[in-house]
PDB file of C-alpha atoms in Angstrom:
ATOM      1  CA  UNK A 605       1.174  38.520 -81.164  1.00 80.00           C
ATOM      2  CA  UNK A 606       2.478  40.024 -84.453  1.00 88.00           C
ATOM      3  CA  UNK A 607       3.212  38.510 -87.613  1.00 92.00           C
ATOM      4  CA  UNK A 608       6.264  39.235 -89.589  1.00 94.00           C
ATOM      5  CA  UNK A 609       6.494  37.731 -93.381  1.00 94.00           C
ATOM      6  CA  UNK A 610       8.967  40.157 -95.154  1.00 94.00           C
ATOM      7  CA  UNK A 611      12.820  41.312 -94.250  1.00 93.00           C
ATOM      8  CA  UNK A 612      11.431  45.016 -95.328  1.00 95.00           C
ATOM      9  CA  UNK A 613       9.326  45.307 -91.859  1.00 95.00           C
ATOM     10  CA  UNK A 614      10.989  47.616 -89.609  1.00 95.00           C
ATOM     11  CA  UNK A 615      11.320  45.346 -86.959  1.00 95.00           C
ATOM     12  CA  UNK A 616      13.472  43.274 -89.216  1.00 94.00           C
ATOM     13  CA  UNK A 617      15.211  46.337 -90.253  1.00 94.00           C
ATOM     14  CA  UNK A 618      15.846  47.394 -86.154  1.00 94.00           C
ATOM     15  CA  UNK A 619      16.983  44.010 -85.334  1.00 94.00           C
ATOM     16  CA  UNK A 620      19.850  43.587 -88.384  1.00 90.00           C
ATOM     17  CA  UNK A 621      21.287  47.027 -86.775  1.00 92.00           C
ATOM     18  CA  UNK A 622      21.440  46.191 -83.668  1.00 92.00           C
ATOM     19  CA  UNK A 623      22.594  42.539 -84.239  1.00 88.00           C
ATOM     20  CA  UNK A 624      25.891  44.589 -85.977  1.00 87.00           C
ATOM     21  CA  UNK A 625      26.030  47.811 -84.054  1.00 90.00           C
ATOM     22  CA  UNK A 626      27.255  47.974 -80.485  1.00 88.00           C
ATOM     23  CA  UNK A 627      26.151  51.602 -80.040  1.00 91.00           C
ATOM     24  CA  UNK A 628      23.057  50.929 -81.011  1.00 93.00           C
ATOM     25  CA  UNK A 629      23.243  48.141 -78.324  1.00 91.00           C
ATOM     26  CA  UNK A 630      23.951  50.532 -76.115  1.00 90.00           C
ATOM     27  CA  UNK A 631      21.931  53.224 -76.830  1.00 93.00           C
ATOM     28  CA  UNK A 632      18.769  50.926 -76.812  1.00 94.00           C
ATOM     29  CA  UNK A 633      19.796  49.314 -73.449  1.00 94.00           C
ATOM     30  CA  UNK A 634      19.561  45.992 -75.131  1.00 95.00           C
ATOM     31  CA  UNK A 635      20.943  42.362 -75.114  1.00 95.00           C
ATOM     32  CA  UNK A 636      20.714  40.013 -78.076  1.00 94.00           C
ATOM     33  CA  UNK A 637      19.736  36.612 -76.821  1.00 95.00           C
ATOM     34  CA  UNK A 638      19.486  33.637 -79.071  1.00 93.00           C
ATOM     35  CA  UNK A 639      19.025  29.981 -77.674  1.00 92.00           C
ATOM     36  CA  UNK A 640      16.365  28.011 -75.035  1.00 93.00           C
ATOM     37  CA  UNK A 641      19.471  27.620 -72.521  1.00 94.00           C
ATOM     38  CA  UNK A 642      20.228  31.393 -73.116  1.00 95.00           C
ATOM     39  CA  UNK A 643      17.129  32.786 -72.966  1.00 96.00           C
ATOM     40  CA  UNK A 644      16.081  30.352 -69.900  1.00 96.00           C
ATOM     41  CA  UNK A 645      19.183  31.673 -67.723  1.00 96.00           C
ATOM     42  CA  UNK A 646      18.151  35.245 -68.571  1.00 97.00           C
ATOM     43  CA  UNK A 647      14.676  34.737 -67.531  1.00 97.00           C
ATOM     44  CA  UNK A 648      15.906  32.548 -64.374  1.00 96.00           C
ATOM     45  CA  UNK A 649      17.940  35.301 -63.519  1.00 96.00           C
ATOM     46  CA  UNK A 650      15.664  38.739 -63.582  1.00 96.00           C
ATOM     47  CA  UNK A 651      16.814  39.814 -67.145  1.00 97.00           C
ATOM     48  CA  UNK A 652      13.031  41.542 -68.319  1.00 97.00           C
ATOM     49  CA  UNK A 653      12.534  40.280 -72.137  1.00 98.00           C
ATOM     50  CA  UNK A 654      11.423  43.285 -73.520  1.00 98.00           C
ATOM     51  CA  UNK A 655      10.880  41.752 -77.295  1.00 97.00           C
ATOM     52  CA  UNK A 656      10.605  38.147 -78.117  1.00 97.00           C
ATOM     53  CA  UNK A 657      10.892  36.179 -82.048  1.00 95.00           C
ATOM     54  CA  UNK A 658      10.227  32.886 -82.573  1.00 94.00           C
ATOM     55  CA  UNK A 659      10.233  31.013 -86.193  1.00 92.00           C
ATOM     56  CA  UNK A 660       6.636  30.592 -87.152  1.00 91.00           C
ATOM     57  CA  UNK A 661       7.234  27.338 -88.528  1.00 88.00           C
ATOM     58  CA  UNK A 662       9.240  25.571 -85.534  1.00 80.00           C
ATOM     59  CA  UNK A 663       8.235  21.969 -85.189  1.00 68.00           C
ATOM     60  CA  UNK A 664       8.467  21.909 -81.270  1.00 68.00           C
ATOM     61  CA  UNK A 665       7.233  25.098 -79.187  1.00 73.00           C
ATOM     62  CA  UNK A 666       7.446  23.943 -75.848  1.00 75.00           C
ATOM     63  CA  UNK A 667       9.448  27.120 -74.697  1.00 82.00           C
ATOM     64  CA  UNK A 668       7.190  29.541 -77.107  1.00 89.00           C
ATOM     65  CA  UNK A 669       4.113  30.051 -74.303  1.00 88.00           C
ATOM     66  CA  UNK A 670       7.180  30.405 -71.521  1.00 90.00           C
ATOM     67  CA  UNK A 671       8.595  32.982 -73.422  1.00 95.00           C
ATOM     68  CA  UNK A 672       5.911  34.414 -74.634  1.00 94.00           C
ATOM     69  CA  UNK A 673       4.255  34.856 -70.990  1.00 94.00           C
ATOM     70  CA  UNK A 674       7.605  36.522 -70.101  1.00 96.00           C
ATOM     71  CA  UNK A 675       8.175  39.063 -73.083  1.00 97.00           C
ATOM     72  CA  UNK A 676       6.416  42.369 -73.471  1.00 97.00           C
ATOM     73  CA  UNK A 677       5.607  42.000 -76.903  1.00 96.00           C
ATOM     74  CA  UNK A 678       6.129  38.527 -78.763  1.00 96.00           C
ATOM     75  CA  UNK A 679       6.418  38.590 -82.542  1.00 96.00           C
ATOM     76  CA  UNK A 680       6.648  35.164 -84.682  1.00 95.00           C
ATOM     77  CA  UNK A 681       8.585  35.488 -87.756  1.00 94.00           C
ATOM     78  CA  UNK A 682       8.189  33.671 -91.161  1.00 94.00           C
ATOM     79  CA  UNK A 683      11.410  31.068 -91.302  1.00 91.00           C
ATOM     80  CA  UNK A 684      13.493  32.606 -94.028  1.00 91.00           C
ATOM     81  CA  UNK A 685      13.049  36.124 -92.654  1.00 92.00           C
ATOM     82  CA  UNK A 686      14.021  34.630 -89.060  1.00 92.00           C
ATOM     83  CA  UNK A 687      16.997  32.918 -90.706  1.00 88.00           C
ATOM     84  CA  UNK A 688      18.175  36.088 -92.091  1.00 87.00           C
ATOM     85  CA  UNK A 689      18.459  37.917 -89.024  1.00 89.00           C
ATOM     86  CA  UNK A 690      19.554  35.611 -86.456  1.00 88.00           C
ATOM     87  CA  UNK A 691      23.541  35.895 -85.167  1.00 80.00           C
ATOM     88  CA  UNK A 692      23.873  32.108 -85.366  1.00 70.00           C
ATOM     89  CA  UNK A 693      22.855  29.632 -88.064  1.00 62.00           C
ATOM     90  CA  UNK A 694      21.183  27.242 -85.725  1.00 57.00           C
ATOM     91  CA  UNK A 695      19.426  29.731 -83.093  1.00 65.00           C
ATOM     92  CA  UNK A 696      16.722  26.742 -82.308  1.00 85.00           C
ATOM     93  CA  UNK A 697      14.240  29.363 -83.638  1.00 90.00           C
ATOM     94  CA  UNK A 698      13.981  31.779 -80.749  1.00 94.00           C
ATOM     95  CA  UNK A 699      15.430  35.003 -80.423  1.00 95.00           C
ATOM     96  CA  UNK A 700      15.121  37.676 -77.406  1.00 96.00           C
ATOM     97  CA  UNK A 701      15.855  41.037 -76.696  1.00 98.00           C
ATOM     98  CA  UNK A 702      16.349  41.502 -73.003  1.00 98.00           C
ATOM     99  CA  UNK A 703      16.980  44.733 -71.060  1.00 96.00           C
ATOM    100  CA  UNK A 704      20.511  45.634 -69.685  1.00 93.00           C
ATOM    101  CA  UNK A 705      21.096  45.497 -65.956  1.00 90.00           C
ATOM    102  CA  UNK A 706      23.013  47.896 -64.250  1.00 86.00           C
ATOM    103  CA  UNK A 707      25.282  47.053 -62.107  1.00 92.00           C
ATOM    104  CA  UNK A 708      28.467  48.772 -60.063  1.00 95.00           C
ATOM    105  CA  UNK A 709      31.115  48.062 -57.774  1.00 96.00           C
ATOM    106  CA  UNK A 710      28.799  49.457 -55.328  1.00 95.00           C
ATOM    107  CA  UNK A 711      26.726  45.865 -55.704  1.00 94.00           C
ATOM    108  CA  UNK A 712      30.318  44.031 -54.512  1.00 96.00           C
ATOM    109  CA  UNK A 713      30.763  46.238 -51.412  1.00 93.00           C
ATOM    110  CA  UNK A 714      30.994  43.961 -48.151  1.00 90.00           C
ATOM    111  CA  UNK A 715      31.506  40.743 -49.166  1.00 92.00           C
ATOM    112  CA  UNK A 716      33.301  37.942 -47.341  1.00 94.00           C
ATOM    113  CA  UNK A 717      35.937  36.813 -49.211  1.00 95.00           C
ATOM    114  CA  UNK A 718      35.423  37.141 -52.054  1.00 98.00           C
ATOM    115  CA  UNK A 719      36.532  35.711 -55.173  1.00 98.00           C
ATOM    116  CA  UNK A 720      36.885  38.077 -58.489  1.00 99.00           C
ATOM    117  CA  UNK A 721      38.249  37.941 -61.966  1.00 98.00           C
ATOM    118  CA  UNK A 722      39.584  40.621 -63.557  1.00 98.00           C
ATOM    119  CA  UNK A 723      40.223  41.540 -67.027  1.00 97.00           C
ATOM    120  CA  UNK A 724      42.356  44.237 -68.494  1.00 96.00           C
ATOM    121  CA  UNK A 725      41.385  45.690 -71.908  1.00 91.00           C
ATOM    122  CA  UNK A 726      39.734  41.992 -73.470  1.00 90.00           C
ATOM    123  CA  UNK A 727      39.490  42.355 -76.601  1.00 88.00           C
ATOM    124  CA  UNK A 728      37.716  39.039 -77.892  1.00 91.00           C
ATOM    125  CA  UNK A 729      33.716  38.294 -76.879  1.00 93.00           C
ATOM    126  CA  UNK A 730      34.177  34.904 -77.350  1.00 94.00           C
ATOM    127  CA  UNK A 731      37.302  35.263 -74.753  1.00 94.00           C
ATOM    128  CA  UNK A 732      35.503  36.918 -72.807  1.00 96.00           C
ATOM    129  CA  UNK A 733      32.371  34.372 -72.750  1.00 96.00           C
ATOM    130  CA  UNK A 734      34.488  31.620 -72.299  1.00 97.00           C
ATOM    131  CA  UNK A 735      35.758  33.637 -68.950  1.00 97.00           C
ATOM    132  CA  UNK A 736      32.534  33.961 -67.832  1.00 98.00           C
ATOM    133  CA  UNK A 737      31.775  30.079 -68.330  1.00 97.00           C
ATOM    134  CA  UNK A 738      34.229  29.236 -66.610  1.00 98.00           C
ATOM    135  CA  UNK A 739      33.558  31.901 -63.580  1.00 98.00           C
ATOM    136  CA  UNK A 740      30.714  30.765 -63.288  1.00 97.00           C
ATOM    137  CA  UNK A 741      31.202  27.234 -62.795  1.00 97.00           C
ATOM    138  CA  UNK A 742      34.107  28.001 -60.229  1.00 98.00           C
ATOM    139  CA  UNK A 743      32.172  29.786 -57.771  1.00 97.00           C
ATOM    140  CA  UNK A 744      33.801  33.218 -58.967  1.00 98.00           C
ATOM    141  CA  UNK A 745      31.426  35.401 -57.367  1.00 98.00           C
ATOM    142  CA  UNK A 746      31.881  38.673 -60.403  1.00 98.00           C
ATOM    143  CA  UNK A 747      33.797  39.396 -62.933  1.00 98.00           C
ATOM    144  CA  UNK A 748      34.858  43.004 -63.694  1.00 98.00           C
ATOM    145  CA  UNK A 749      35.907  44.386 -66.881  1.00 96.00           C
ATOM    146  CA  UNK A 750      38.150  47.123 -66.879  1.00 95.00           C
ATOM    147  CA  UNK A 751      39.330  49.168 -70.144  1.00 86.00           C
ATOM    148  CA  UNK A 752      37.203  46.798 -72.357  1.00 82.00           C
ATOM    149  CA  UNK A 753      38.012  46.650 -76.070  1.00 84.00           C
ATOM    150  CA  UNK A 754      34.862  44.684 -77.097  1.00 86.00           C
ATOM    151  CA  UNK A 755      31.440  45.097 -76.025  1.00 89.00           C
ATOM    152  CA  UNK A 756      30.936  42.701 -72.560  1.00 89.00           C
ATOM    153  CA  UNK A 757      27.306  41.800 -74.016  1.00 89.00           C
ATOM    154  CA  UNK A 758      27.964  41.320 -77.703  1.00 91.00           C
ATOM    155  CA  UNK A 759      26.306  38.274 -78.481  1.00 92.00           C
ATOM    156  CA  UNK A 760      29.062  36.291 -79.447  1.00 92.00           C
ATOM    157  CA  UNK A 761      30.105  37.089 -75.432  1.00 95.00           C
ATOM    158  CA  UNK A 762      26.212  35.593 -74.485  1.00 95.00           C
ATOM    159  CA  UNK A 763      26.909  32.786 -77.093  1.00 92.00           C
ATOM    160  CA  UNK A 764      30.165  31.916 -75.773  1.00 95.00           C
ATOM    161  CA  UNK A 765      29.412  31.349 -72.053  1.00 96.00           C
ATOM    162  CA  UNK A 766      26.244  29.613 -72.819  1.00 94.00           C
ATOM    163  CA  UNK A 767      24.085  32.161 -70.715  1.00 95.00           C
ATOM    164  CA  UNK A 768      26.463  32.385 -67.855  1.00 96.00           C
ATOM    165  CA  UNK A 769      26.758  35.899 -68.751  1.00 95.00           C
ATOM    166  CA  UNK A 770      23.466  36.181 -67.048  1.00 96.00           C
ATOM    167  CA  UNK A 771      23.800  34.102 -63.545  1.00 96.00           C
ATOM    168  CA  UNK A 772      27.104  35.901 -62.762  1.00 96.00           C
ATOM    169  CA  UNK A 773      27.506  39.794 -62.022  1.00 96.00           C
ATOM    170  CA  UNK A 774      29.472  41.235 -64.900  1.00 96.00           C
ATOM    171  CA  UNK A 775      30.831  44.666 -64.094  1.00 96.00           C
ATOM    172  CA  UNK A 776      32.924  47.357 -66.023  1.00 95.00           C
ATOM    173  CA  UNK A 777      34.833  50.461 -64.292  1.00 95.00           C
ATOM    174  CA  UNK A 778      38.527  51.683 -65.391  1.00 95.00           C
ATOM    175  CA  UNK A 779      41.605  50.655 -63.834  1.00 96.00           C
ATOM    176  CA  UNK A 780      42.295  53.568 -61.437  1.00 96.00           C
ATOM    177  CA  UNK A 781      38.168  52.556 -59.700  1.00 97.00           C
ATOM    178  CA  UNK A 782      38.525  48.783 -59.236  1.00 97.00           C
ATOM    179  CA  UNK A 783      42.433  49.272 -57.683  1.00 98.00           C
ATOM    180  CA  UNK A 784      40.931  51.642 -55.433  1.00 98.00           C
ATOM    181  CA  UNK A 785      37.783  49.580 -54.304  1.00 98.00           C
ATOM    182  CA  UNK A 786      39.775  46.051 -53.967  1.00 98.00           C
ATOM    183  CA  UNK A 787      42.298  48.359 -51.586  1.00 97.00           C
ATOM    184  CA  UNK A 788      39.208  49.272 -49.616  1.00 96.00           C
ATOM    185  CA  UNK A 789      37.922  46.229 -49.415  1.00 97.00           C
ATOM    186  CA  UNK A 790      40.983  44.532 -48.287  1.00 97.00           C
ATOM    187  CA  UNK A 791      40.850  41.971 -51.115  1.00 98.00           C
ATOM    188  CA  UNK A 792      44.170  40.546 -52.825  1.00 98.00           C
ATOM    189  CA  UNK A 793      45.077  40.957 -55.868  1.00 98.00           C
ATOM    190  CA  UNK A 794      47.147  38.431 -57.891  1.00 98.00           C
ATOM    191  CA  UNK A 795      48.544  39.630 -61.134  1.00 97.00           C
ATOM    192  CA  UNK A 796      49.167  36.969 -63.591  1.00 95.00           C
ATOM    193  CA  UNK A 797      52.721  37.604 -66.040  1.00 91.00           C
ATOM    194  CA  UNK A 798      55.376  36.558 -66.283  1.00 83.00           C
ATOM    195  CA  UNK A 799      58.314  38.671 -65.429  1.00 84.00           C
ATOM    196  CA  UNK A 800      59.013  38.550 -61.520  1.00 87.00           C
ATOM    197  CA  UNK A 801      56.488  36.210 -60.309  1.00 91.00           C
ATOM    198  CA  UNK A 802      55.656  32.930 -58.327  1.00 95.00           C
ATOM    199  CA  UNK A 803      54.266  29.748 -59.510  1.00 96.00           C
ATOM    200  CA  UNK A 804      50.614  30.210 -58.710  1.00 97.00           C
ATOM    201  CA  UNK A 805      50.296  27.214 -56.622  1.00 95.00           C
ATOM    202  CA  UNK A 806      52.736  28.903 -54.135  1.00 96.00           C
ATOM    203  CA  UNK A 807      49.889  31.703 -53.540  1.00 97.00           C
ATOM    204  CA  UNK A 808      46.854  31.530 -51.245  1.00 98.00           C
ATOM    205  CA  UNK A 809      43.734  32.197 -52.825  1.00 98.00           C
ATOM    206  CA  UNK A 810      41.640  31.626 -49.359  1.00 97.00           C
ATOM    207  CA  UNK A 811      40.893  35.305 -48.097  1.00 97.00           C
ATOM    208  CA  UNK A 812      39.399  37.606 -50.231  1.00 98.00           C
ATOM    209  CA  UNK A 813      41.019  37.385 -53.871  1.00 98.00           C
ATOM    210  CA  UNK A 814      41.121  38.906 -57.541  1.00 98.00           C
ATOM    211  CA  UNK A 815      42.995  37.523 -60.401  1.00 98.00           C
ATOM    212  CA  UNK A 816      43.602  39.693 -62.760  1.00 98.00           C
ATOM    213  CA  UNK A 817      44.423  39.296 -66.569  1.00 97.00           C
ATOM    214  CA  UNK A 818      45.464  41.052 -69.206  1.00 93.00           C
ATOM    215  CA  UNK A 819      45.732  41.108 -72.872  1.00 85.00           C
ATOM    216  CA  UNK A 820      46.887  38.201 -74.418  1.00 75.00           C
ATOM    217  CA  UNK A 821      49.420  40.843 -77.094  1.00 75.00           C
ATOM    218  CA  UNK A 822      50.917  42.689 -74.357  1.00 80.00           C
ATOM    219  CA  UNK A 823      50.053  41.471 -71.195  1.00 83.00           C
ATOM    220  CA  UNK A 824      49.462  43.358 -68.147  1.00 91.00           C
ATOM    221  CA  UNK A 825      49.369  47.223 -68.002  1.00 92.00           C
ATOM    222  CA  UNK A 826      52.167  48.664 -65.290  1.00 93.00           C
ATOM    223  CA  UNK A 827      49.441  50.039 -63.185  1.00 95.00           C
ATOM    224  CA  UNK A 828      48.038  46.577 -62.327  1.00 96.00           C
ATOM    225  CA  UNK A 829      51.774  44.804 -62.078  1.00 94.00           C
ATOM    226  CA  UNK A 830      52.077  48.075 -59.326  1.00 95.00           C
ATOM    227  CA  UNK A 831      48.818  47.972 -57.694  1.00 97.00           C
ATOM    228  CA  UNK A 832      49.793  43.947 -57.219  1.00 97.00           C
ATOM    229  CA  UNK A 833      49.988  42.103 -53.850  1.00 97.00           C
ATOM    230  CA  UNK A 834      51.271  39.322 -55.588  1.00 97.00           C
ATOM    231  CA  UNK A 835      52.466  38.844 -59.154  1.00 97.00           C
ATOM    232  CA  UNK A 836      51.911  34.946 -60.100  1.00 97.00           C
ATOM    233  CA  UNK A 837      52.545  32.639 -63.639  1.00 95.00           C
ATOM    234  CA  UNK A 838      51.679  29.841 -64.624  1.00 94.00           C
ATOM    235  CA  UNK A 839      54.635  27.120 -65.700  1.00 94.00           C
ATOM    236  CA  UNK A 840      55.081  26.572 -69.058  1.00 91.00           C
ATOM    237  CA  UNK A 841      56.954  23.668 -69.894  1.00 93.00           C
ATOM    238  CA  UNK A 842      57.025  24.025 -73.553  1.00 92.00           C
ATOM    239  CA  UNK A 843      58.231  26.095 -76.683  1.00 90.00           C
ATOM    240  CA  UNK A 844      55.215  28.768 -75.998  1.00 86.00           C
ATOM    241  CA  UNK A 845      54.844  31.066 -72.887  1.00 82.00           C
ATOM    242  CA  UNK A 846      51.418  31.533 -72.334  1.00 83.00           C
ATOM    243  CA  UNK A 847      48.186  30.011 -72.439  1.00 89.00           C
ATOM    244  CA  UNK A 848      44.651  31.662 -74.150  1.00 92.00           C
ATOM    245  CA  UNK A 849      43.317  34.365 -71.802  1.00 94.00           C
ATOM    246  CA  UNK A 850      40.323  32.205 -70.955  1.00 95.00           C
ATOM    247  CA  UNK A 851      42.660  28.860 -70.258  1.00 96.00           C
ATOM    248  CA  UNK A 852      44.719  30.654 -67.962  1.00 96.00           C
ATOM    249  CA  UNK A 853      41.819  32.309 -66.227  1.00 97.00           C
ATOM    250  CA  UNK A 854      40.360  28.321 -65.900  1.00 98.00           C
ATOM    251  CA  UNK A 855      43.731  27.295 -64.160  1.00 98.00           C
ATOM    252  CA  UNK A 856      43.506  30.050 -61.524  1.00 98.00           C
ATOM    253  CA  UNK A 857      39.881  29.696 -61.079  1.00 98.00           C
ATOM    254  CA  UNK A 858      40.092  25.617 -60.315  1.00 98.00           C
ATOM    255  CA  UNK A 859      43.139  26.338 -58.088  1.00 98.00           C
ATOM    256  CA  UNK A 860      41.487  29.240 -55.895  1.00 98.00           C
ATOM    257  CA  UNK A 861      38.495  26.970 -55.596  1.00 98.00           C
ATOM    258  CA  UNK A 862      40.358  23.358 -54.402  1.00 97.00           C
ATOM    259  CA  UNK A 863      42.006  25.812 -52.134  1.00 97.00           C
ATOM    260  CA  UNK A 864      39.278  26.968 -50.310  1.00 96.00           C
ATOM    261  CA  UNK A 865      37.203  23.486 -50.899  1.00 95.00           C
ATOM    262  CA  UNK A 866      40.107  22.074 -49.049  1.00 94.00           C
ATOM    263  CA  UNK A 867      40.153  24.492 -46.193  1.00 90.00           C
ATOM    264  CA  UNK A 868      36.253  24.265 -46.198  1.00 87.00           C
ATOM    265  CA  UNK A 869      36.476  19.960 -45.764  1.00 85.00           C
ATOM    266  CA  UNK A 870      39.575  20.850 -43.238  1.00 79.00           C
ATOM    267  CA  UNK A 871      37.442  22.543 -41.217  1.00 75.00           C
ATOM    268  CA  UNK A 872      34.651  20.290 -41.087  1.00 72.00           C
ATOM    269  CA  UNK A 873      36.828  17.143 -39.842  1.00 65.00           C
ATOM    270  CA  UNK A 874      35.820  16.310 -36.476  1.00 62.00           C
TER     271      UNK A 874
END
């Protein structure tokens, strides 16, 4: 284990770029991970925690030897240098730096109805964290990214959905790829506007479905509103038309899930 007392080492130097710079993200192959719950749900999941920092002077380090057994290379970090760095003011004193997974459309192919959310040029992380939450605790079985504006693991993104960014596949492809592999794969797709659609609770979200959203500024591109089986809103009974990206997307999820948890309890009636 290293030592680190002054914001001058180059560790401390690397991490305050890539905290800021998503190409450096990239280029690294990187995720910033700050939190027990985070870093736990990484771990849990088959993220590899290539670098781990802890604050040398946390009062409880009951998850230091756990991460620490798990990292490649552990470093603890004097408390106003750790302080410095960290994305959030309360981290609980443990930062990670966990290696990107890869993953395709190819790692959706064959799937029995399947459940997917789709978003169209996001533009927020913390939207897009929030999504993921919320995917996550619906059963959503992916959620793919197409035409993103943000990067999908900026840490406000990991910080946002608690983790969940980790136990759920998280895919990116452009428009023109995920239309053609959810026509392969005979799955549904329900476009959420609002200009020529049904109330969503008129659509059945049983056989193999993606909902797909787009921008909260302009909505949904044409290509998706096209590409649609079924374009679907969501009633708004007051002065404003639409609802947050990531409160819509929690509507649609809890509706596709009763749905099937009702034809799942059907079924099982004697």
């Amino acid at each position: 284990m290293d030592i680190i007392t002054s914001a001058q080492n180059p560790k401390i130097k690397d991490l305050a770029r890539l905290k800021t710079k998503a190409p450096y993200r990239k280029k690294t192959g990187f995720i910033w991970v700050e939190g027990n719950r985070e870093m736990n749900l990484a771990i849990q999941n088959g993220y590899e925690l290539q670098q781990f920092y802890f604050n040398a002077e946390l009062e409880n380090q009951s998850n230091i030897q756990n991460f620490e057994k798990n990292a490649q290379k552990t470093y603890a970090v004097k408390k106003e240098v750790f302080s410095k760095v960290t994305y959030r003011g309360d981290t609980e004193g443990v930062l990670g730096l966990f290696k990107i997974k890869e993953l395709g459309l190819e790692n959706l192919k064959n799937k029995k109805n399947p459940f997917y959310i789709i978003l169209e040029s996001v533009e927020k992380p913390g939207n897009l964290g929030a999504v993921l939450r919320t995917a996550d605790a619906s059963g959503c079985d992916a959620v793919i990214v197409c035409d993103p504006h943000t990067d999908i693991f900026h840490p406000n993104v990991v910080r946002a959905s608690i983790g969940c960014c980790f136990s759920i596949d998280v895919i990116q492809a452009d428009s023109e790829t995920i239309i053609d592999f959810l026509k392969k794969e005979n799955i549904n797709i329900f476009s959420a506007a609002l200009q020529n659609a049904i109330t969503y609770f008129d659509s059945d979200f049983t056989k193999g479905s993606a909902i797909v959203l787009g921008k909260e500024s302009t909505g949904l591109t044409e290509k998706w509103r096209s590409a649609s089986d079924q374009i679907i809103s969501i009633p708004m009974m007051g002065k404003i038309d639409s609802l947050n990206v990531s409160n819509a997307a929690a509507v649609l999820a809890y509706e596709v899930l009763r749905q099937r948890m009702k034809k799942t309890n059907a079924k099982e009636k004697p």
